[in-house]
PDB file of N, CA and C in Angstrom:
ATOM      1  N   MET A   1      41.064 -50.613 -18.448  1.00 46.00           N
ATOM      2  CA  MET A   1      40.127 -50.748 -19.124  1.00 46.00           C
ATOM      3  C   MET A   1      38.748 -50.605 -18.324  1.00 46.00           C
ATOM      4  N   ASP A   2      39.184 -50.940 -16.651  1.00 49.00           N
ATOM      5  CA  ASP A   2      37.868 -50.485 -15.686  1.00 49.00           C
ATOM      6  C   ASP A   2      37.481 -48.764 -15.894  1.00 49.00           C
ATOM      7  N   ASN A   3      38.920 -47.864 -15.672  1.00 54.00           N
ATOM      8  CA  ASN A   3      38.769 -46.865 -15.239  1.00 54.00           C
ATOM      9  C   ASN A   3      38.214 -45.913 -16.756  1.00 54.00           C
ATOM     10  N   SER A   4      38.622 -46.347 -18.072  1.00 54.00           N
ATOM     11  CA  SER A   4      38.028 -45.952 -18.437  1.00 54.00           C
ATOM     12  C   SER A   4      36.470 -45.912 -19.371  1.00 54.00           C
ATOM     13  N   ALA A   5      36.299 -47.040 -18.619  1.00 51.00           N
ATOM     14  CA  ALA A   5      34.273 -47.572 -18.940  1.00 51.00           C
ATOM     15  C   ALA A   5      33.868 -46.355 -18.002  1.00 51.00           C
ATOM     16  N   LEU A   6      34.434 -45.962 -16.723  1.00 50.00           N
ATOM     17  CA  LEU A   6      34.254 -45.434 -15.932  1.00 50.00           C
ATOM     18  C   LEU A   6      33.323 -44.005 -16.003  1.00 50.00           C
ATOM     19  N   GLN A   7      34.474 -43.871 -16.703  1.00 52.00           N
ATOM     20  CA  GLN A   7      34.912 -42.159 -17.364  1.00 52.00           C
ATOM     21  C   GLN A   7      33.303 -42.015 -18.833  1.00 52.00           C
ATOM     22  N   LYS A   8      33.367 -43.427 -19.624  1.00 53.00           N
ATOM     23  CA  LYS A   8      32.515 -42.969 -20.553  1.00 53.00           C
ATOM     24  C   LYS A   8      30.801 -43.071 -20.143  1.00 53.00           C
ATOM     25  N   THR A   9      30.976 -43.698 -18.955  1.00 53.00           N
ATOM     26  CA  THR A   9      28.995 -43.845 -18.290  1.00 53.00           C
ATOM     27  C   THR A   9      29.039 -42.502 -17.517  1.00 53.00           C
ATOM     28  N   GLY A  10      29.846 -41.687 -17.157  1.00 52.00           N
ATOM     29  CA  GLY A  10      30.254 -40.626 -15.932  1.00 52.00           C
ATOM     30  C   GLY A  10      30.096 -39.648 -17.335  1.00 52.00           C
ATOM     31  N   GLN A  11      30.272 -39.629 -18.251  1.00 53.00           N
ATOM     32  CA  GLN A  11      29.985 -38.200 -19.648  1.00 53.00           C
ATOM     33  C   GLN A  11      29.126 -38.504 -19.319  1.00 53.00           C
ATOM     34  N   SER A  12      28.771 -39.628 -19.590  1.00 55.00           N
ATOM     35  CA  SER A  12      27.060 -39.816 -21.091  1.00 55.00           C
ATOM     36  C   SER A  12      26.717 -39.627 -20.168  1.00 55.00           C
ATOM     37  N   GLN A  13      26.018 -39.767 -18.919  1.00 60.00           N
ATOM     38  CA  GLN A  13      25.108 -39.105 -17.703  1.00 60.00           C
ATOM     39  C   GLN A  13      25.017 -37.793 -17.344  1.00 60.00           C
ATOM     40  N   LEU A  14      26.299 -37.304 -17.005  1.00 60.00           N
ATOM     41  CA  LEU A  14      26.617 -35.999 -16.568  1.00 60.00           C
ATOM     42  C   LEU A  14      25.891 -34.434 -17.284  1.00 60.00           C
ATOM     43  N   PRO A  15      25.751 -34.858 -18.964  1.00 77.00           N
ATOM     44  CA  PRO A  15      25.188 -33.844 -19.494  1.00 77.00           C
ATOM     45  C   PRO A  15      23.644 -33.836 -19.139  1.00 77.00           C
ATOM     46  N   ILE A  16      23.072 -35.402 -19.076  1.00 81.00           N
ATOM     47  CA  ILE A  16      21.605 -35.054 -18.880  1.00 81.00           C
ATOM     48  C   ILE A  16      20.977 -34.683 -17.295  1.00 81.00           C
ATOM     49  N   ILE A  17      21.939 -34.875 -16.569  1.00 82.00           N
ATOM     50  CA  ILE A  17      21.604 -34.211 -15.394  1.00 82.00           C
ATOM     51  C   ILE A  17      22.328 -32.915 -15.188  1.00 82.00           C
ATOM     52  N   VAL A  18      23.049 -32.398 -15.986  1.00 83.00           N
ATOM     53  CA  VAL A  18      23.983 -31.043 -15.855  1.00 83.00           C
ATOM     54  C   VAL A  18      22.325 -30.257 -16.554  1.00 83.00           C
ATOM     55  N   THR A  19      21.469 -30.740 -17.973  1.00 84.00           N
ATOM     56  CA  THR A  19      20.467 -30.207 -18.623  1.00 84.00           C
ATOM     57  C   THR A  19      19.706 -29.933 -17.906  1.00 84.00           C
ATOM     58  N   GLU A  20      19.160 -30.874 -17.062  1.00 87.00           N
ATOM     59  CA  GLU A  20      18.377 -30.728 -16.304  1.00 87.00           C
ATOM     60  C   GLU A  20      18.154 -30.186 -15.439  1.00 87.00           C
ATOM     61  N   GLU A  21      19.446 -29.920 -14.184  1.00 88.00           N
ATOM     62  CA  GLU A  21      19.501 -28.667 -13.903  1.00 88.00           C
ATOM     63  C   GLU A  21      19.153 -26.729 -14.660  1.00 88.00           C
ATOM     64  N   VAL A  22      19.816 -27.189 -15.784  1.00 89.00           N
ATOM     65  CA  VAL A  22      20.109 -25.820 -16.101  1.00 89.00           C
ATOM     66  C   VAL A  22      18.831 -25.364 -16.631  1.00 89.00           C
ATOM     67  N   HIS A  23      17.739 -25.989 -17.155  1.00 90.00           N
ATOM     68  CA  HIS A  23      16.229 -26.550 -17.555  1.00 90.00           C
ATOM     69  C   HIS A  23      15.768 -26.263 -16.226  1.00 90.00           C
ATOM     70  N   SER A  24      15.303 -26.527 -14.873  1.00 93.00           N
ATOM     71  CA  SER A  24      15.026 -26.461 -13.557  1.00 93.00           C
ATOM     72  C   SER A  24      15.488 -24.771 -13.239  1.00 93.00           C
ATOM     73  N   LEU A  25      16.362 -24.337 -13.264  1.00 94.00           N
ATOM     74  CA  LEU A  25      17.266 -23.226 -13.073  1.00 94.00           C
ATOM     75  C   LEU A  25      16.580 -22.314 -14.756  1.00 94.00           C
ATOM     76  N   LYS A  26      16.760 -22.625 -15.610  1.00 94.00           N
ATOM     77  CA  LYS A  26      15.934 -21.159 -16.228  1.00 94.00           C
ATOM     78  C   LYS A  26      14.504 -21.377 -15.925  1.00 94.00           C
ATOM     79  N   LEU A  27      13.535 -22.142 -15.853  1.00 95.00           N
ATOM     80  CA  LEU A  27      12.349 -21.928 -15.148  1.00 95.00           C
ATOM     81  C   LEU A  27      12.783 -21.064 -14.073  1.00 95.00           C
ATOM     82  N   LYS A  28      13.140 -21.381 -13.490  1.00 95.00           N
ATOM     83  CA  LYS A  28      13.094 -20.524 -11.458  1.00 95.00           C
ATOM     84  C   LYS A  28      13.118 -18.864 -12.268  1.00 95.00           C
ATOM     85  N   VAL A  29      14.293 -19.112 -12.825  1.00 96.00           N
ATOM     86  CA  VAL A  29      14.900 -17.396 -13.100  1.00 96.00           C
ATOM     87  C   VAL A  29      13.561 -17.017 -13.651  1.00 96.00           C
ATOM     88  N   LYS A  30      12.615 -17.702 -14.879  1.00 95.00           N
ATOM     89  CA  LYS A  30      11.250 -17.033 -15.371  1.00 95.00           C
ATOM     90  C   LYS A  30      10.226 -16.368 -14.491  1.00 95.00           C
ATOM     91  N   ASP A  31      10.608 -17.621 -13.496  1.00 95.00           N
ATOM     92  CA  ASP A  31       8.951 -16.834 -13.023  1.00 95.00           C
ATOM     93  C   ASP A  31       9.364 -15.898 -11.627  1.00 95.00           C
ATOM     94  N   LEU A  32      10.965 -16.110 -11.795  1.00 96.00           N
ATOM     95  CA  LEU A  32      11.550 -14.642 -10.636  1.00 96.00           C
ATOM     96  C   LEU A  32      11.220 -13.355 -11.370  1.00 96.00           C
ATOM     97  N   GLU A  33      11.638 -13.971 -13.136  1.00 96.00           N
ATOM     98  CA  GLU A  33      11.836 -11.808 -13.789  1.00 96.00           C
ATOM     99  C   GLU A  33      10.022 -12.425 -13.798  1.00 96.00           C
ATOM    100  N   GLU A  34       8.922 -12.917 -13.918  1.00 95.00           N
ATOM    101  CA  GLU A  34       7.264 -12.434 -13.743  1.00 95.00           C
ATOM    102  C   GLU A  34       7.143 -11.773 -12.378  1.00 95.00           C
ATOM    103  N   GLU A  35       7.568 -12.396 -11.526  1.00 95.00           N
ATOM    104  CA  GLU A  35       8.092 -11.374 -10.069  1.00 95.00           C
ATOM    105  C   GLU A  35       8.455 -10.586  -9.760  1.00 95.00           C
ATOM    106  N   VAL A  36       9.110 -10.343 -10.273  1.00 96.00           N
ATOM    107  CA  VAL A  36      10.151  -8.928 -10.528  1.00 96.00           C
ATOM    108  C   VAL A  36       8.897  -7.548 -11.527  1.00 96.00           C
ATOM    109  N   SER A  37       8.282  -8.257 -12.551  1.00 95.00           N
ATOM    110  CA  SER A  37       7.748  -7.621 -13.417  1.00 95.00           C
ATOM    111  C   SER A  37       6.596  -7.085 -12.722  1.00 95.00           C
ATOM    112  N   GLU A  38       6.105  -7.969 -12.015  1.00 94.00           N
ATOM    113  CA  GLU A  38       4.752  -7.991 -11.143  1.00 94.00           C
ATOM    114  C   GLU A  38       4.653  -7.012  -9.678  1.00 94.00           C
ATOM    115  N   LEU A  39       5.823  -7.289  -9.200  1.00 94.00           N
ATOM    116  CA  LEU A  39       6.403  -6.477  -8.160  1.00 94.00           C
ATOM    117  C   LEU A  39       6.345  -4.266  -8.415  1.00 94.00           C
ATOM    118  N   LYS A  40       6.859  -4.706  -9.861  1.00 93.00           N
ATOM    119  CA  LYS A  40       7.124  -2.896 -10.934  1.00 93.00           C
ATOM    120  C   LYS A  40       6.118  -2.606 -10.716  1.00 93.00           C
ATOM    121  N   LYS A  41       5.226  -3.302 -11.368  1.00 92.00           N
ATOM    122  CA  LYS A  41       3.908  -2.592 -11.804  1.00 92.00           C
ATOM    123  C   LYS A  41       2.989  -2.341 -10.201  1.00 92.00           C
ATOM    124  N   ASP A  42       3.090  -2.796  -9.284  1.00 91.00           N
ATOM    125  CA  ASP A  42       2.865  -2.476  -7.924  1.00 91.00           C
ATOM    126  C   ASP A  42       2.985  -1.227  -7.761  1.00 91.00           C
ATOM    127  N   LEU A  43       4.476  -1.405  -7.670  1.00 90.00           N
ATOM    128  CA  LEU A  43       4.917   0.036  -7.435  1.00 90.00           C
ATOM    129  C   LEU A  43       4.536   1.214  -7.866  1.00 90.00           C
ATOM    130  N   HIS A  44       4.818   0.941  -9.265  1.00 89.00           N
ATOM    131  CA  HIS A  44       4.156   2.187 -10.089  1.00 89.00           C
ATOM    132  C   HIS A  44       2.421   2.282  -9.731  1.00 89.00           C
ATOM    133  N   ALA A  45       1.918   1.270  -9.475  1.00 86.00           N
ATOM    134  CA  ALA A  45       0.890   1.513  -9.449  1.00 86.00           C
ATOM    135  C   ALA A  45       0.640   2.567  -8.373  1.00 86.00           C
ATOM    136  N   ILE A  46       1.746   2.130  -7.278  1.00 85.00           N
ATOM    137  CA  ILE A  46       1.499   2.574  -5.659  1.00 85.00           C
ATOM    138  C   ILE A  46       1.985   4.640  -5.073  1.00 85.00           C
ATOM    139  N   ASP A  47       3.207   4.536  -6.173  1.00 81.00           N
ATOM    140  CA  ASP A  47       3.664   6.127  -6.778  1.00 81.00           C
ATOM    141  C   ASP A  47       2.429   6.902  -7.050  1.00 81.00           C
ATOM    142  N   LEU A  48       1.603   5.853  -8.257  1.00 78.00           N
ATOM    143  CA  LEU A  48       0.688   7.224  -8.216  1.00 78.00           C
ATOM    144  C   LEU A  48      -0.995   7.202  -7.694  1.00 78.00           C
ATOM    145  N   LEU A  49      -0.867   6.296  -6.935  1.00 78.00           N
ATOM    146  CA  LEU A  49      -1.950   6.762  -5.851  1.00 78.00           C
ATOM    147  C   LEU A  49      -1.987   7.725  -4.996  1.00 78.00           C
ATOM    148  N   GLN A  50      -0.213   7.849  -4.687  1.00 77.00           N
ATOM    149  CA  GLN A  50       0.160   8.558  -3.496  1.00 77.00           C
ATOM    150  C   GLN A  50      -0.218  10.363  -3.875  1.00 77.00           C
ATOM    151  N   LYS A  51      -0.448  10.951  -2.977  1.00 74.00           N
ATOM    152  CA  LYS A  51      -1.059  11.992  -3.047  1.00 74.00           C
ATOM    153  C   LYS A  51       0.272  13.223  -2.914  1.00 74.00           C
ATOM    154  N   LYS A  52       0.595  13.967  -3.860  1.00 74.00           N
ATOM    155  CA  LYS A  52       1.423  14.735  -3.657  1.00 74.00           C
ATOM    156  C   LYS A  52       1.386  16.165  -2.892  1.00 74.00           C
ATOM    157  N   PRO A  53       2.514  16.476  -2.656  1.00 72.00           N
ATOM    158  CA  PRO A  53       1.575  18.002  -1.954  1.00 72.00           C
ATOM    159  C   PRO A  53       1.838  19.245  -3.006  1.00 72.00           C
ATOM    160  N   LEU A  54       0.833  19.866  -2.933  1.00 75.00           N
ATOM    161  CA  LEU A  54       1.309  21.085  -3.742  1.00 75.00           C
ATOM    162  C   LEU A  54       1.532  22.054  -4.263  1.00 75.00           C
ATOM    163  N   ILE A  55       2.340  22.045  -2.145  1.00 78.00           N
ATOM    164  CA  ILE A  55       2.970  23.285  -2.501  1.00 78.00           C
ATOM    165  C   ILE A  55       4.490  22.641  -1.533  1.00 78.00           C
ATOM    166  N   ALA A  56       5.871  22.376  -2.287  1.00 82.00           N
ATOM    167  CA  ALA A  56       6.815  22.398  -2.155  1.00 82.00           C
ATOM    168  C   ALA A  56       7.107  22.277  -0.220  1.00 82.00           C
ATOM    169  N   SER A  57       7.988  21.632   0.298  1.00 84.00           N
ATOM    170  CA  SER A  57       8.303  22.352   1.496  1.00 84.00           C
ATOM    171  C   SER A  57       9.860  23.651   1.162  1.00 84.00           C
ATOM    172  N   ASP A  58       9.984  23.335   0.138  1.00 87.00           N
ATOM    173  CA  ASP A  58      11.409  24.301  -0.063  1.00 87.00           C
ATOM    174  C   ASP A  58      10.347  25.838  -0.202  1.00 87.00           C
ATOM    175  N   THR A  59       9.236  25.069  -0.548  1.00 89.00           N
ATOM    176  CA  THR A  59       8.743  26.598  -1.765  1.00 89.00           C
ATOM    177  C   THR A  59       8.111  27.584  -0.076  1.00 89.00           C
ATOM    178  N   VAL A  60       7.810  26.495   0.947  1.00 90.00           N
ATOM    179  CA  VAL A  60       6.810  27.284   2.243  1.00 90.00           C
ATOM    180  C   VAL A  60       8.019  28.329   3.292  1.00 90.00           C
ATOM    181  N   ALA A  61       9.471  27.393   2.548  1.00 92.00           N
ATOM    182  CA  ALA A  61      10.440  28.283   3.467  1.00 92.00           C
ATOM    183  C   ALA A  61      11.019  29.177   2.962  1.00 92.00           C
ATOM    184  N   ILE A  62      11.089  29.116   1.379  1.00 93.00           N
ATOM    185  CA  ILE A  62      11.403  30.548   0.591  1.00 93.00           C
ATOM    186  C   ILE A  62      10.986  31.607   1.422  1.00 93.00           C
ATOM    187  N   GLY A  63       9.178  31.357   1.289  1.00 93.00           N
ATOM    188  CA  GLY A  63       7.806  32.099   1.551  1.00 93.00           C
ATOM    189  C   GLY A  63       7.837  32.615   3.013  1.00 93.00           C
ATOM    190  N   GLY A  64       8.263  32.132   4.247  1.00 93.00           N
ATOM    191  CA  GLY A  64       8.487  32.135   5.303  1.00 93.00           C
ATOM    192  C   GLY A  64       9.410  33.288   5.384  1.00 93.00           C
ATOM    193  N   PHE A  65      10.674  32.870   4.702  1.00 95.00           N
ATOM    194  CA  PHE A  65      11.887  33.547   4.907  1.00 95.00           C
ATOM    195  C   PHE A  65      11.472  35.277   4.223  1.00 95.00           C
ATOM    196  N   TRP A  66      11.023  35.302   3.204  1.00 95.00           N
ATOM    197  CA  TRP A  66      10.645  36.478   2.891  1.00 95.00           C
ATOM    198  C   TRP A  66       9.608  37.173   3.877  1.00 95.00           C
ATOM    199  N   ILE A  67       8.390  35.987   4.269  1.00 95.00           N
ATOM    200  CA  ILE A  67       7.660  36.999   4.953  1.00 95.00           C
ATOM    201  C   ILE A  67       8.488  37.287   6.265  1.00 95.00           C
ATOM    202  N   VAL A  68       9.289  37.128   7.021  1.00 95.00           N
ATOM    203  CA  VAL A  68       9.639  36.602   8.210  1.00 95.00           C
ATOM    204  C   VAL A  68      10.826  38.460   7.743  1.00 95.00           C
ATOM    205  N   ALA A  69      11.515  38.401   6.779  1.00 93.00           N
ATOM    206  CA  ALA A  69      12.760  39.770   6.318  1.00 93.00           C
ATOM    207  C   ALA A  69      11.788  41.159   6.363  1.00 93.00           C
ATOM    208  N   ALA A  70      10.642  40.900   5.354  1.00 93.00           N
ATOM    209  CA  ALA A  70       9.744  41.978   5.570  1.00 93.00           C
ATOM    210  C   ALA A  70       9.062  42.680   7.015  1.00 93.00           C
ATOM    211  N   LEU A  71       8.421  41.538   7.330  1.00 93.00           N
ATOM    212  CA  LEU A  71       8.320  41.978   9.024  1.00 93.00           C
ATOM    213  C   LEU A  71       9.297  42.698   9.823  1.00 93.00           C
ATOM    214  N   VAL A  72      10.686  42.442   9.635  1.00 92.00           N
ATOM    215  CA  VAL A  72      12.566  42.817  10.379  1.00 92.00           C
ATOM    216  C   VAL A  72      12.189  44.192   9.498  1.00 92.00           C
ATOM    217  N   VAL A  73      11.784  44.347   8.338  1.00 91.00           N
ATOM    218  CA  VAL A  73      12.393  45.554   7.659  1.00 91.00           C
ATOM    219  C   VAL A  73      11.324  46.193   8.178  1.00 91.00           C
ATOM    220  N   ILE A  74      10.426  46.481   8.133  1.00 90.00           N
ATOM    221  CA  ILE A  74       9.034  46.985   8.831  1.00 90.00           C
ATOM    222  C   ILE A  74       9.365  47.716  10.128  1.00 90.00           C
ATOM    223  N   GLY A  75       9.228  46.300  10.927  1.00 88.00           N
ATOM    224  CA  GLY A  75       9.733  46.715  12.397  1.00 88.00           C
ATOM    225  C   GLY A  75      10.812  47.999  12.866  1.00 88.00           C
ATOM    226  N   ILE A  76      12.107  47.407  11.672  1.00 87.00           N
ATOM    227  CA  ILE A  76      12.631  48.578  11.968  1.00 87.00           C
ATOM    228  C   ILE A  76      12.926  49.864  11.752  1.00 87.00           C
ATOM    229  N   PHE A  77      11.668  50.262  10.390  1.00 84.00           N
ATOM    230  CA  PHE A  77      11.319  51.658  10.134  1.00 84.00           C
ATOM    231  C   PHE A  77       9.794  52.298  10.968  1.00 84.00           C
ATOM    232  N   PHE A  78       9.132  51.671  11.654  1.00 79.00           N
ATOM    233  CA  PHE A  78       8.512  51.680  12.586  1.00 79.00           C
ATOM    234  C   PHE A  78       8.798  51.497  14.149  1.00 79.00           C
ATOM    235  N   ILE A  79       9.907  51.334  14.771  1.00 68.00           N
ATOM    236  CA  ILE A  79      10.442  51.554  15.744  1.00 68.00           C
ATOM    237  C   ILE A  79      10.969  52.535  16.609  1.00 68.00           C
TER     238      ILE A  79
END
């Protein structure tokens, strides 16, 4: 009989503790979700403020290649 009495009190107290922990965890999750949302907004603002190059480095490389190729062809014909 003593064993069943312990089980009843343990079962009645356990859900209260668990629900309190679940509630506190839900509050922490909500706070973290708000913080992540604010960080995403900050990252978006930083991306907008950064200057983008007008000419990409690939364009400069291709243009430089054609200039060098043209100079080589001109050099071949004028030598």
